[in-house]
Coordinates of C-alpha atoms in Angstrom, one line a residue:
Chain A
M15 CA -0.1 0.1 -0.2
K16 CA 2.8 2.1 0.8
R17 CA 4.5 1.5 -2.5
L18 CA 1.0 2.3 -4.0
A19 CA 1.3 5.4 -2.4
A20 CA 5.0 6.3 -3.5
I21 CA 5.0 5.2 -6.5
A22 CA 1.5 7.5 -7.2
L23 CA 3.3 10.6 -5.6
L24 CA 6.6 9.8 -7.4
V25 CA 4.7 9.7 -11.1
P26 CA 3.7 13.4 -11.5
T27 CA 6.9 14.5 -10.1
I28 CA 8.8 12.1 -12.7
A29 CA 6.7 13.8 -15.4
L30 CA 6.6 16.8 -14.8
A31 CA 10.4 16.8 -14.8
A32 CA 10.2 15.4 -18.0
V33 CA 7.8 17.8 -19.7
M34 CA 10.3 20.7 -18.4
S35 CA 11.8 22.3 -21.1
P36 CA 15.7 23.2 -20.2
V37 CA 15.3 26.5 -20.0
E38 CA 12.5 26.0 -17.4
K39 CA 14.7 24.0 -15.6
L40 CA 17.8 26.6 -15.6
L41 CA 15.0 29.3 -14.4
G42 CA 14.2 26.9 -11.6
S43 CA 18.0 26.6 -10.4
L44 CA 18.3 30.1 -10.7
E45 CA 15.2 30.9 -8.6
A46 CA 16.6 29.0 -5.7
N47 CA 19.6 31.3 -5.7
Y48 CA 16.9 33.8 -4.5
A49 CA 15.0 32.7 -2.0
S50 CA 15.5 32.9 1.6
R51 CA 14.2 32.7 4.7
T52 CA 14.7 36.4 5.7
A53 CA 16.6 39.4 4.8
A54 CA 18.1 42.4 5.9
F55 CA 20.3 44.8 4.1
S56 CA 21.7 48.0 4.5
M57 CA 21.5 50.2 1.0
R58 CA 22.2 53.1 -0.6
L59 CA 20.5 54.9 -3.7
L60 CA 21.4 57.3 -5.8
Y61 CA 19.5 59.0 -8.0
H62 CA 19.1 62.4 -10.1
N63 CA 16.1 65.1 -9.8
G64 CA 17.3 67.1 -12.7
D65 CA 21.1 68.5 -11.9
E66 CA 20.3 67.2 -8.4
Q67 CA 21.8 64.3 -7.3
R68 CA 20.2 62.8 -4.1
T69 CA 20.7 59.6 -2.0
A70 CA 18.7 57.7 0.0
E71 CA 19.9 55.6 2.7
L72 CA 17.8 52.6 3.0
E73 CA 16.9 49.5 5.1
F74 CA 15.5 46.0 3.6
F75 CA 14.0 43.7 5.2
S76 CA 12.3 40.6 3.6
S77 CA 10.2 37.5 4.8
G78 CA 9.3 34.6 2.5
A79 CA 7.9 36.0 -1.1
D80 CA 5.2 38.0 0.8
R81 CA 6.8 40.8 3.0
S82 CA 9.2 42.7 2.7
L83 CA 9.9 46.4 4.0
I84 CA 12.0 49.5 2.9
T85 CA 12.6 52.2 5.1
V86 CA 13.8 55.0 4.2
K87 CA 15.9 56.4 7.2
N88 CA 17.5 60.1 5.8
Q89 CA 14.3 61.3 4.7
G90 CA 11.9 59.7 6.3
G91 CA 8.9 57.2 5.4
R92 CA 8.2 53.6 5.0
F93 CA 7.1 51.1 2.2
L94 CA 5.6 47.9 3.3
R95 CA 4.6 44.9 0.6
L96 CA 2.3 42.7 1.6
A97 CA 1.3 39.9 -0.5
D98 CA 0.4 42.5 -3.9
K99 CA -0.8 45.4 -1.6
L100 CA 1.6 48.2 -0.9
L101 CA 1.2 50.2 2.4
I102 CA 3.1 53.5 2.0
Y103 CA 3.9 55.6 5.1
S104 CA 4.8 59.2 3.8
P105 CA 6.4 61.7 6.5
A106 CA 3.7 64.4 4.7
A107 CA 0.7 62.4 5.7
N108 CA -0.9 61.5 9.1
R109 CA -1.9 57.8 7.8
P110 CA -0.7 55.2 5.4
V111 CA -2.0 54.8 1.6
K112 CA -3.0 51.1 1.2
L113 CA -2.4 50.3 -3.1
S114 CA -2.4 47.5 -5.2
G115 CA -2.5 46.7 -8.5
R116 CA 0.3 48.4 -11.3
V117 CA 1.6 50.3 -8.7
F118 CA 4.5 48.1 -8.3
E119 CA 5.5 49.2 -11.6
R120 CA 6.0 53.1 -10.8
S121 CA 9.2 54.3 -10.2
F122 CA 10.6 54.0 -6.8
M123 CA 11.3 57.0 -5.0
G124 CA 11.9 58.9 -8.6
S125 CA 15.1 56.9 -9.2
A126 CA 15.3 54.5 -11.9
F127 CA 14.1 51.4 -9.8
S128 CA 10.7 50.0 -9.5
F129 CA 9.0 49.0 -6.0
A130 CA 9.0 45.5 -8.1
D131 CA 12.8 45.7 -8.4
L132 CA 13.3 46.3 -5.2
M133 CA 10.4 44.7 -3.1
L134 CA 9.3 41.3 -5.3
T135 CA 11.4 39.0 -4.8
P136 CA 12.8 37.6 -8.6
S137 CA 10.3 34.9 -9.9
F138 CA 11.4 33.4 -13.1
S139 CA 9.8 30.3 -13.2
G140 CA 6.8 30.7 -12.1
S141 CA 5.5 34.5 -13.6
Y142 CA 7.5 34.1 -17.2
T143 CA 8.1 30.6 -19.8
G144 CA 11.1 30.9 -21.2
Q145 CA 11.7 31.3 -25.3
A146 CA 15.3 31.3 -26.7
V147 CA 18.9 30.6 -25.3
T148 CA 21.7 32.2 -26.2
S149 CA 25.4 33.0 -25.5
E150 CA 27.1 35.9 -24.8
T151 CA 30.0 37.3 -23.1
I152 CA 29.6 40.6 -21.2
G153 CA 31.8 42.7 -19.0
I154 CA 30.0 43.0 -15.3
V155 CA 31.0 45.3 -12.4
V156 CA 33.7 44.2 -10.4
P157 CA 34.8 46.8 -7.6
Q158 CA 31.8 48.3 -5.6
G159 CA 31.0 51.7 -6.6
T160 CA 33.5 52.7 -9.2
G161 CA 31.4 51.3 -12.1
E162 CA 35.2 51.8 -14.1
A163 CA 36.6 48.4 -13.4
V164 CA 34.9 45.4 -15.4
E165 CA 35.2 41.7 -16.1
K166 CA 34.9 39.2 -18.8
R167 CA 32.1 37.1 -17.9
D168 CA 30.3 34.1 -19.7
C169 CA 26.9 34.5 -19.7
I170 CA 23.8 32.4 -20.9
V171 CA 21.3 35.0 -22.8
V172 CA 17.2 33.8 -22.1
Q173 CA 14.1 35.4 -23.3
I174 CA 11.2 35.4 -20.9
A175 CA 7.9 36.1 -21.8
S176 CA 5.1 37.2 -18.9
R177 CA 2.7 34.2 -18.2
M178 CA 0.0 37.0 -16.9
G179 CA -1.2 40.2 -15.2
P180 CA 0.6 42.7 -13.8
L181 CA 4.2 41.9 -15.4
A182 CA 3.1 42.1 -19.1
Y183 CA 6.1 42.2 -20.6
R184 CA 9.3 40.6 -22.0
R185 CA 12.3 40.3 -20.5
E186 CA 15.7 39.2 -21.8
I187 CA 17.9 37.8 -18.8
W188 CA 22.0 37.4 -18.7
I189 CA 22.9 34.8 -16.7
D190 CA 26.4 34.0 -15.5
R191 CA 27.0 30.5 -16.4
E192 CA 29.9 30.2 -13.3
I193 CA 28.1 31.9 -10.4
N194 CA 24.1 31.2 -12.3
M195 CA 23.1 34.6 -11.2
V196 CA 21.3 37.2 -13.3
V197 CA 23.9 39.9 -14.3
R198 CA 22.0 41.9 -17.0
E199 CA 18.2 42.0 -17.5
K200 CA 16.4 44.2 -20.5
T201 CA 12.5 44.2 -19.9
Y202 CA 10.2 45.6 -23.1
S203 CA 6.6 46.6 -23.2
L204 CA 4.2 44.5 -25.2
S205 CA 4.8 46.5 -27.9
G206 CA 8.3 46.1 -27.9
R207 CA 9.4 49.0 -26.5
H208 CA 12.7 48.4 -24.2
L209 CA 12.0 50.2 -21.2
K210 CA 14.5 49.6 -18.6
T211 CA 18.0 48.0 -18.1
I212 CA 19.2 46.9 -15.1
E213 CA 22.7 45.2 -14.4
Y214 CA 23.9 43.6 -11.3
G215 CA 27.6 43.6 -9.8
D216 CA 29.8 43.0 -7.6
F217 CA 28.8 40.2 -6.4
R218 CA 29.9 39.3 -2.9
K219 CA 28.7 36.4 -0.3
A220 CA 26.9 36.3 3.0
K221 CA 26.2 32.9 4.5
K222 CA 27.7 30.9 2.0
R223 CA 25.1 32.7 -0.3
L224 CA 25.9 35.4 -3.7
Y225 CA 24.6 38.7 -3.6
P226 CA 25.2 41.8 -5.8
A227 CA 26.5 44.6 -4.3
Y228 CA 26.0 46.8 -7.2
L229 CA 22.9 47.2 -8.9
R230 CA 22.9 50.0 -11.9
A231 CA 19.3 51.0 -13.3
E232 CA 18.1 52.8 -16.9
D233 CA 15.0 53.7 -17.2
H234 CA 14.9 54.6 -20.9
G235 CA 11.5 56.3 -20.8
R236 CA 12.9 58.9 -18.5
S237 CA 16.8 58.5 -19.4
A238 CA 17.4 58.3 -15.9
V239 CA 19.7 56.3 -14.2
S240 CA 20.1 55.4 -10.3
L241 CA 23.1 53.1 -8.6
L242 CA 22.0 51.1 -5.3
F243 CA 25.0 50.0 -3.6
V244 CA 23.9 47.0 -0.8
D245 CA 26.3 48.0 2.1
V246 CA 25.0 45.3 4.8
V247 CA 23.4 42.1 4.2
E248 CA 22.2 39.7 6.6
F249 CA 20.3 36.4 5.3
D250 CA 18.2 34.1 7.3
K251 CA 18.3 36.8 10.3
T252 CA 15.8 36.6 12.8
L253 CA 14.0 39.7 12.2
P254 CA 11.8 42.2 14.7
A255 CA 8.5 40.9 15.8
G256 CA 6.0 43.1 14.0
I257 CA 8.2 44.4 11.9
F258 CA 5.5 43.8 9.2
N259 CA 3.0 45.1 11.0
P260 CA 0.7 47.5 8.7
Chain B
M20 CA -49.9 118.6 -29.8
F21 CA -48.6 116.8 -27.2
A22 CA -51.1 116.8 -25.0
L23 CA -53.7 115.8 -28.0
A24 CA -51.1 113.1 -28.3
V25 CA -51.3 111.6 -24.4
K26 CA -54.9 111.8 -25.2
N27 CA -55.1 109.6 -28.0
I28 CA -53.0 107.0 -26.5
L29 CA -54.4 106.9 -22.7
N30 CA -57.8 107.9 -23.4
T31 CA -58.4 104.9 -25.2
F32 CA -58.1 100.7 -23.8
R33 CA -56.9 100.0 -27.4
G34 CA -54.0 102.5 -26.3
W35 CA -53.2 100.9 -22.7
V36 CA -53.0 97.4 -24.3
A37 CA -50.6 98.7 -26.7
L38 CA -48.9 100.5 -24.1
L39 CA -48.7 97.2 -22.3
G40 CA -48.2 94.8 -25.0
F41 CA -44.7 96.9 -25.4
S42 CA -43.5 97.5 -22.4
I43 CA -43.6 93.3 -21.7
M44 CA -41.8 93.5 -24.9
V45 CA -39.2 95.9 -23.7
A46 CA -39.0 94.3 -20.4
L47 CA -37.8 90.8 -22.2
A48 CA -35.5 92.2 -24.3
V49 CA -33.6 93.8 -21.1
L50 CA -34.3 90.9 -19.5
S51 CA -32.4 88.8 -22.7
W52 CA -29.2 91.5 -23.0
S53 CA -28.6 91.4 -19.2
L54 CA -28.7 88.1 -18.5
V55 CA -26.8 87.1 -21.7
R56 CA -24.2 89.9 -20.8
E57 CA -23.8 88.5 -16.7
I58 CA -23.2 84.8 -18.2
S59 CA -20.7 86.0 -20.3
T60 CA -18.8 88.7 -18.2
G61 CA -19.0 85.8 -15.7
A62 CA -17.7 83.3 -18.1
L63 CA -15.1 85.2 -19.3
N64 CA -13.9 86.4 -15.7
N65 CA -14.2 82.7 -14.7
I66 CA -12.1 81.5 -17.8
A67 CA -9.7 84.0 -17.0
Y68 CA -8.9 83.1 -13.9
Y69 CA -9.8 79.3 -13.4
R70 CA -8.1 78.2 -16.7
S71 CA -5.9 80.5 -18.6
G72 CA -5.2 84.0 -17.4
H73 CA -5.6 86.5 -21.0
L74 CA -2.9 84.6 -21.8
R75 CA -1.3 81.3 -20.8
V76 CA 2.2 80.7 -21.2
V77 CA 3.2 76.7 -21.6
D78 CA 5.2 74.3 -22.7
R79 CA 4.7 73.9 -26.9
R80 CA 4.1 70.6 -27.0
F81 CA 1.7 70.0 -24.5
S82 CA 0.1 73.4 -25.3
D83 CA -3.7 71.4 -25.9
Q84 CA -3.1 69.2 -22.5
L85 CA -2.6 69.6 -19.1
L86 CA 1.5 69.5 -18.5
P87 CA 2.6 66.8 -17.5
L88 CA 4.9 67.5 -13.9
N89 CA 7.9 66.0 -15.2
R90 CA 7.8 68.7 -18.0
A91 CA 7.6 71.3 -15.5
F92 CA 10.1 74.0 -16.3
P93 CA 12.0 76.3 -14.1
K94 CA 12.9 79.2 -16.6
Y95 CA 9.9 81.0 -15.5
L96 CA 11.4 84.2 -14.1
E97 CA 13.0 84.3 -17.6
V98 CA 9.5 84.2 -19.3
E99 CA 8.0 86.6 -17.1
K100 CA 10.9 89.1 -17.9
I101 CA 10.3 88.8 -21.0
A102 CA 6.4 88.7 -21.3
A103 CA 6.9 92.3 -19.2
Q104 CA 8.3 94.3 -22.2
Y105 CA 4.5 94.0 -23.5
P106 CA 3.4 97.4 -22.3
G107 CA -0.3 96.0 -21.4
I108 CA 0.8 93.4 -18.5
K109 CA -1.4 94.2 -15.3
A110 CA -0.4 91.0 -13.8
Q111 CA 1.7 87.6 -13.8
A112 CA 1.4 84.4 -12.2
E113 CA 3.1 80.7 -11.9
R114 CA 1.1 77.8 -11.3
I115 CA 1.1 74.1 -11.1
E116 CA -1.8 72.6 -12.8
V117 CA -3.1 68.9 -11.5
R118 CA -5.8 66.0 -11.8
L119 CA -5.7 63.8 -9.2
L120 CA -8.1 61.9 -7.4
L121 CA -9.2 63.3 -3.9
Q122 CA -10.3 60.7 -1.2
H123 CA -12.0 61.4 2.3
Q124 CA -13.2 58.6 4.2
G125 CA -14.4 55.9 1.4
R126 CA -15.4 59.1 -1.0
S127 CA -13.8 60.1 -3.8
A128 CA -13.7 62.3 -6.6
Q129 CA -12.1 63.4 -9.2
A130 CA -10.6 67.2 -9.0
R131 CA -8.4 69.9 -11.1
G132 CA -5.9 71.2 -8.2
I133 CA -4.5 74.7 -9.3
A134 CA -1.3 75.4 -7.6
I135 CA -1.1 79.3 -6.7
D136 CA 1.0 82.0 -5.2
A137 CA -1.4 83.3 -3.3
I138 CA 0.6 86.5 -2.4
R139 CA 0.5 87.5 -6.4
E140 CA -3.0 86.2 -7.1
H141 CA -6.3 86.8 -5.7
P142 CA -8.4 84.6 -6.4
P143 CA -12.1 86.2 -7.3
W144 CA -14.2 83.9 -5.5
R145 CA -17.1 84.0 -2.8
T146 CA -15.4 82.2 0.5
L147 CA -18.1 80.9 2.1
A148 CA -16.0 79.3 5.1
G149 CA -12.7 79.9 6.7
R150 CA -9.8 82.0 4.3
Q151 CA -7.3 81.7 1.5
V152 CA -4.5 79.5 1.5
G153 CA -1.5 80.8 3.1
V154 CA 2.1 80.5 0.9
S155 CA 3.6 77.0 1.5
D156 CA 1.3 75.3 3.9
K157 CA 0.1 72.0 3.0
E158 CA -3.6 73.4 2.8
L159 CA -6.2 73.8 0.1
V160 CA -9.3 75.8 -0.1
I161 CA -12.0 73.6 -2.0
G162 CA -15.1 74.5 -4.5
A163 CA -18.6 73.8 -2.2
R164 CA -20.1 71.3 -4.4
L165 CA -16.7 69.1 -4.7
A166 CA -16.1 69.5 -0.2
K167 CA -20.1 68.4 -0.3
K168 CA -19.3 65.5 -2.6
L169 CA -16.7 64.5 -0.5
A170 CA -18.1 65.0 2.9
V171 CA -15.4 67.0 4.4
G172 CA -15.1 70.5 6.1
L173 CA -13.0 73.2 7.9
N174 CA -10.1 71.8 9.7
D175 CA -10.9 68.4 7.5
T176 CA -7.4 66.4 6.0
L177 CA -7.4 65.4 2.5
T178 CA -4.6 62.9 1.4
I179 CA -3.7 63.2 -1.5
V180 CA -2.1 60.1 -4.0
T181 CA -0.3 61.2 -7.7
P182 CA 2.3 60.2 -9.9
N183 CA 5.0 63.2 -8.5
S184 CA 7.2 64.5 -11.7
L185 CA 9.7 61.6 -11.0
G186 CA 6.9 59.5 -11.7
S187 CA 7.2 58.1 -8.6
L188 CA 4.0 58.1 -6.0
A189 CA 3.4 61.5 -3.7
V190 CA 1.5 60.7 -1.3
F191 CA 0.7 64.1 1.3
D192 CA -2.0 65.9 3.3
L193 CA -3.5 68.9 2.7
K194 CA -5.5 70.4 5.2
V195 CA -8.9 72.2 4.4
V196 CA -8.7 75.7 5.3
G197 CA -11.4 77.3 3.1
I198 CA -14.5 76.7 1.0
F199 CA -15.0 78.7 -1.7
S200 CA -17.9 79.2 -4.2
S201 CA -17.4 81.0 -7.5
G202 CA -20.9 80.7 -8.7
S203 CA -20.0 77.8 -11.7
T204 CA -21.3 74.6 -10.7
T205 CA -18.1 72.8 -12.7
I206 CA -15.8 75.1 -10.8
D207 CA -17.1 74.6 -7.3
E208 CA -16.8 70.6 -7.6
S209 CA -13.9 69.9 -9.5
Y210 CA -11.4 72.5 -8.3
F211 CA -9.3 72.9 -5.3
F212 CA -6.4 75.3 -4.4
F213 CA -3.5 75.2 -3.0
P214 CA 0.3 76.6 -2.1
L215 CA 2.5 76.6 -5.2
A216 CA 5.6 76.1 -2.7
A217 CA 3.4 72.8 -1.5
A218 CA 3.5 71.8 -4.8
Q219 CA 6.9 72.3 -5.8
S220 CA 7.8 70.3 -2.5
A221 CA 4.9 67.7 -2.6
F222 CA 5.6 66.4 -6.5
D223 CA 9.5 67.1 -6.2
L224 CA 9.4 70.5 -8.5
N225 CA 11.5 72.6 -6.9
G226 CA 11.9 75.9 -8.7
K227 CA 9.5 74.3 -11.6
V228 CA 6.0 75.3 -12.7
S229 CA 3.6 73.8 -15.0
E230 CA 2.5 77.4 -16.7
V231 CA 2.8 80.9 -16.5
V232 CA -0.7 83.0 -16.9
I233 CA -0.7 86.6 -17.6
Y234 CA -3.2 89.5 -16.9
L235 CA -3.8 92.4 -18.8
R236 CA -5.0 95.8 -18.4
D237 CA -7.3 95.5 -21.4
A238 CA -8.2 91.9 -21.9
R239 CA -9.6 92.9 -25.7
L240 CA -5.5 93.1 -26.3
A241 CA -4.6 89.4 -25.5
G242 CA -4.1 88.2 -29.2
E243 CA -1.6 91.2 -30.1
A244 CA 0.3 90.4 -26.9
A245 CA 0.7 86.5 -27.7
E246 CA 2.1 88.0 -30.8
F247 CA 4.4 89.7 -29.0
I248 CA 5.5 87.5 -26.3
N249 CA 5.1 84.7 -28.8
A250 CA 7.9 86.4 -31.0
E251 CA 10.1 87.4 -28.1
L252 CA 10.1 84.1 -26.4
G253 CA 10.9 82.6 -29.6
R254 CA 13.8 84.3 -30.1
V255 CA 15.3 83.4 -27.0
A256 CA 14.0 79.6 -26.3
P257 CA 13.1 78.4 -29.8
G258 CA 10.2 75.8 -30.2
Q259 CA 10.4 75.7 -26.1
F260 CA 6.7 77.9 -25.4
K261 CA 3.9 78.9 -26.4
V262 CA 1.9 81.7 -25.7
I263 CA -2.2 81.2 -25.7
P264 CA -4.5 84.2 -25.8
W265 CA -8.3 83.2 -24.1
E266 CA -10.2 83.5 -26.9
R267 CA -8.4 80.6 -28.2
D268 CA -10.6 78.9 -25.8
E269 CA -13.6 76.9 -27.0
A270 CA -15.6 78.1 -24.1
V271 CA -15.1 82.0 -25.6
V272 CA -16.6 80.8 -29.0
W273 CA -19.6 79.5 -27.5
L274 CA -20.2 82.2 -25.1
E275 CA -19.7 84.7 -28.5
K276 CA -22.6 82.6 -30.0
G277 CA -24.7 82.5 -27.1
E278 CA -23.9 86.5 -27.1
L279 CA -25.3 86.4 -30.7
I280 CA -28.5 84.6 -29.5
G281 CA -29.3 87.1 -26.9
W282 CA -29.2 89.8 -29.2
L283 CA -31.3 88.2 -31.4
V284 CA -33.9 87.6 -28.8
G285 CA -33.6 91.1 -27.7
G286 CA -34.4 91.7 -31.4
L287 CA -37.1 89.3 -31.7
C288 CA -39.2 91.0 -29.2
F289 CA -38.6 94.3 -30.4
F290 CA -39.9 93.6 -33.6
L291 CA -43.2 91.8 -32.2
G292 CA -43.3 95.3 -30.0
C293 CA -43.2 96.9 -33.4
T294 CA -46.0 94.6 -34.9
I295 CA -48.1 95.9 -31.5
I296 CA -47.4 99.3 -32.1
Y297 CA -48.3 99.1 -36.3
N298 CA -51.5 97.1 -35.1
F299 CA -52.4 100.1 -32.5
F300 CA -51.8 103.0 -35.0
S301 CA -53.6 101.0 -38.0
A302 CA -56.6 100.4 -35.8
G303 CA -56.3 104.2 -34.6
V304 CA -56.3 105.5 -37.9
A305 CA -58.7 104.1 -39.5
G306 CA -61.6 104.6 -36.3
R307 CA -59.6 108.5 -36.7
D308 CA -60.6 109.2 -40.2
P309 CA -63.1 111.2 -39.6
E310 CA -61.1 113.2 -37.2
I311 CA -58.1 113.3 -39.5
A312 CA -60.9 114.7 -42.3
A313 CA -61.7 117.5 -39.6
L314 CA -57.9 118.5 -39.5
K315 CA -57.1 118.5 -43.2
R316 CA -60.3 120.5 -43.5
L317 CA -59.1 122.8 -40.8
G318 CA -55.9 123.3 -42.9
V319 CA -53.8 121.2 -41.3
K320 CA -50.8 119.9 -43.3
K321 CA -49.7 116.5 -43.9
G322 CA -46.8 116.9 -42.2
E323 CA -48.3 118.4 -39.1
M324 CA -50.7 115.0 -39.0
I325 CA -47.2 112.9 -39.5
R326 CA -45.5 115.1 -36.5
L327 CA -48.5 114.4 -34.5
L328 CA -48.3 110.6 -35.0
I329 CA -44.6 111.2 -34.2
I330 CA -44.9 112.5 -31.5
E331 CA -47.5 109.7 -30.2
A332 CA -45.3 107.1 -30.9
T333 CA -42.3 108.6 -29.4
I334 CA -44.5 109.4 -26.4
L335 CA -45.5 105.5 -26.4
G336 CA -41.8 103.8 -26.8
L337 CA -40.5 106.3 -24.1
L338 CA -43.3 105.3 -21.7
A339 CA -42.7 101.4 -23.0
G340 CA -39.1 101.8 -22.2
A341 CA -39.3 103.6 -18.8
I342 CA -42.3 100.4 -17.5
G343 CA -40.5 97.8 -19.5
G344 CA -36.9 98.9 -17.8
L345 CA -38.6 99.1 -14.2
V346 CA -40.2 95.7 -15.1
A347 CA -37.2 94.0 -16.1
Y348 CA -35.4 95.5 -13.5
V349 CA -38.4 94.3 -10.8
A350 CA -38.0 91.1 -12.1
A351 CA -34.4 90.5 -12.0
Q352 CA -34.2 91.0 -8.3
F353 CA -36.6 87.7 -8.4
L354 CA -34.3 85.8 -10.5
S355 CA -31.1 86.4 -9.8
G356 CA -29.3 84.1 -7.2
Q357 CA -31.2 81.7 -8.5
Q358 CA -29.7 78.5 -10.1
I359 CA -30.3 78.0 -14.1
S360 CA -29.8 74.8 -16.0
I361 CA -27.4 75.0 -19.0
G362 CA -25.9 71.6 -18.7
W363 CA -27.0 70.6 -21.6
M364 CA -24.9 73.6 -23.3
N365 CA -21.9 72.1 -21.5
L366 CA -20.0 75.2 -20.6
Q367 CA -17.4 74.3 -18.2
Y368 CA -17.2 78.3 -17.0
V369 CA -20.4 79.7 -17.3
Q370 CA -22.2 80.8 -13.8
T371 CA -24.8 79.5 -12.7
E372 CA -25.9 81.6 -10.2
I373 CA -26.3 85.0 -11.6
E374 CA -27.1 88.5 -10.4
I375 CA -28.6 89.7 -14.0
G376 CA -30.0 93.2 -12.6
P377 CA -30.1 95.2 -15.4
R378 CA -27.4 98.4 -15.7
L379 CA -28.1 101.5 -16.5
P380 CA -26.7 101.2 -20.4
D381 CA -29.4 98.4 -20.7
L382 CA -32.2 100.2 -19.5
L383 CA -31.2 102.8 -21.9
K384 CA -31.0 100.6 -25.0
G385 CA -34.3 99.2 -24.1
I386 CA -35.7 102.8 -23.9
V387 CA -33.5 104.4 -27.3
G388 CA -34.9 100.5 -28.9
S389 CA -39.1 101.0 -28.0
V390 CA -38.5 104.5 -29.2
L391 CA -37.1 103.0 -32.6
F392 CA -39.1 100.6 -33.3
S393 CA -42.7 102.2 -32.0
W394 CA -41.6 104.8 -35.1
L395 CA -40.8 101.7 -37.3
G396 CA -44.4 100.5 -36.4
I397 CA -46.2 103.7 -37.0
I398 CA -44.1 104.1 -40.7
L399 CA -47.1 102.3 -42.8
P400 CA -50.5 103.6 -40.6
A401 CA -48.8 107.1 -41.0
W402 CA -48.3 106.7 -44.6
R403 CA -51.8 105.3 -45.2
G404 CA -53.5 108.0 -42.6
V405 CA -52.1 110.8 -44.8
K406 CA -52.5 109.5 -47.7

């Protein structure tokens, strides 16, 4: 009886693995590199408003795939994501504002990064279907912050298309063959317009996990470029109780 | 002859009826002109203040639409300096205009927000409660109907959520410090005003505005002024700015048509009055055949008889003008302040609450018109009478 049950459980798993394309397998393995129980980052976001350069000191916390929080230390304000809801605590408003829908596609504090870029856990296999694979060698930034020194890396280029809903666009991702992390991604609108490029560099290790300490985003629609430097990272840390309470 | 003329009019029942009928027609004509003039003046004032100034300087690429916040321009002082070269400038002011969703305790309404410099602009509205907005505090003055729709009162706080100039979200509170009535339903139910400095800070637009509005000493020179400033701006910043005179507003074109209709209605009233005069004198002349024959026998000349009829018509016209003016004035007192329904016309800036009260020029026009039309009315009867 137990054997029958085991076989019954095993058959769909084997069948699923058998029908998964190599691209989907690749995306599945990639996603595993980004998953963590909890994460806490200290970051600096450099962005521009016209000629004025601004720096936002951010603290990021996440728990699982559904909850994340960013507090802006030097300007005030908090952004709390609970699944598909975004709560904004602005220093200029005396009550939080709850939003949902396409709000995650909006610019984060006017930078070239969106709320989705910073607050959503990367999901490749669940949300996208792989379409095409090529190879390319590209340069990625090695030292933190300078943006000058680059290292040539051998990458797999995968074109992925959104399966549904709010992620209604096509993406192209460059996956480093050696570290199996995304080092560049380009997003396109449904009409094929190039919306944004994000480059990841200065990969470092924390608790045997790799993470990019340097991110550069270019919003082609607004011609805006922003940089994000990750200064402190702690994975699987016990976060303060109630930190994600609205 | 004057006494005879008065006697001929007032000694007959027909004379009184003619006087009454003509007076009513004069009253309707005067009311029609006053109504059209007040609607037109009110609407033009509303357009001048709430929409465009007499001239509006905007980004050329977005001249026919609300300027996206990320296109707000910082060089407004240079624009104002250039515009000031035109001699007829009365005032200039900068604004930021936004359309956004206002929410309050589960109620929401689409609204048009105008951020103004309260020192340089003095809104023409009637403050129903509270005060005018300050210079930089996060506060607003809201249209009475919009306030009612959102169920907000003085000192309530509205939380605004809207995209800012950087494509992110602006979330900020504005406290209600005043409630206004402009007299226009559309404005009262969709406009609010807040300080320019507060808007610049909330929308990340430090030192930038979305338009410059210019007021002229003589609004009729807007076209000429626009041409002058456009040329000067084109020399300094080619292809960047566009100066739009207020006559180009669609509502102004509609108002011109409305004014024409008002004049036609007034003219029609006088024409009807003219037929009343014609009837009175036609019947009068026919009934007075023996009197006319006796006068002829006594040696009274045709010219003198015509003069008698003209004096009668003039007296009738003057009396009808005076009575009609008085009736129009009294009727206006009852009609003023009433809400008129003009929703079908879809004119955004037209006053729906107006003061019709005929002014002296309307009354004078009424009297002169009634005399002229009564002269017109006697031409045929007089010609037949003295033939």
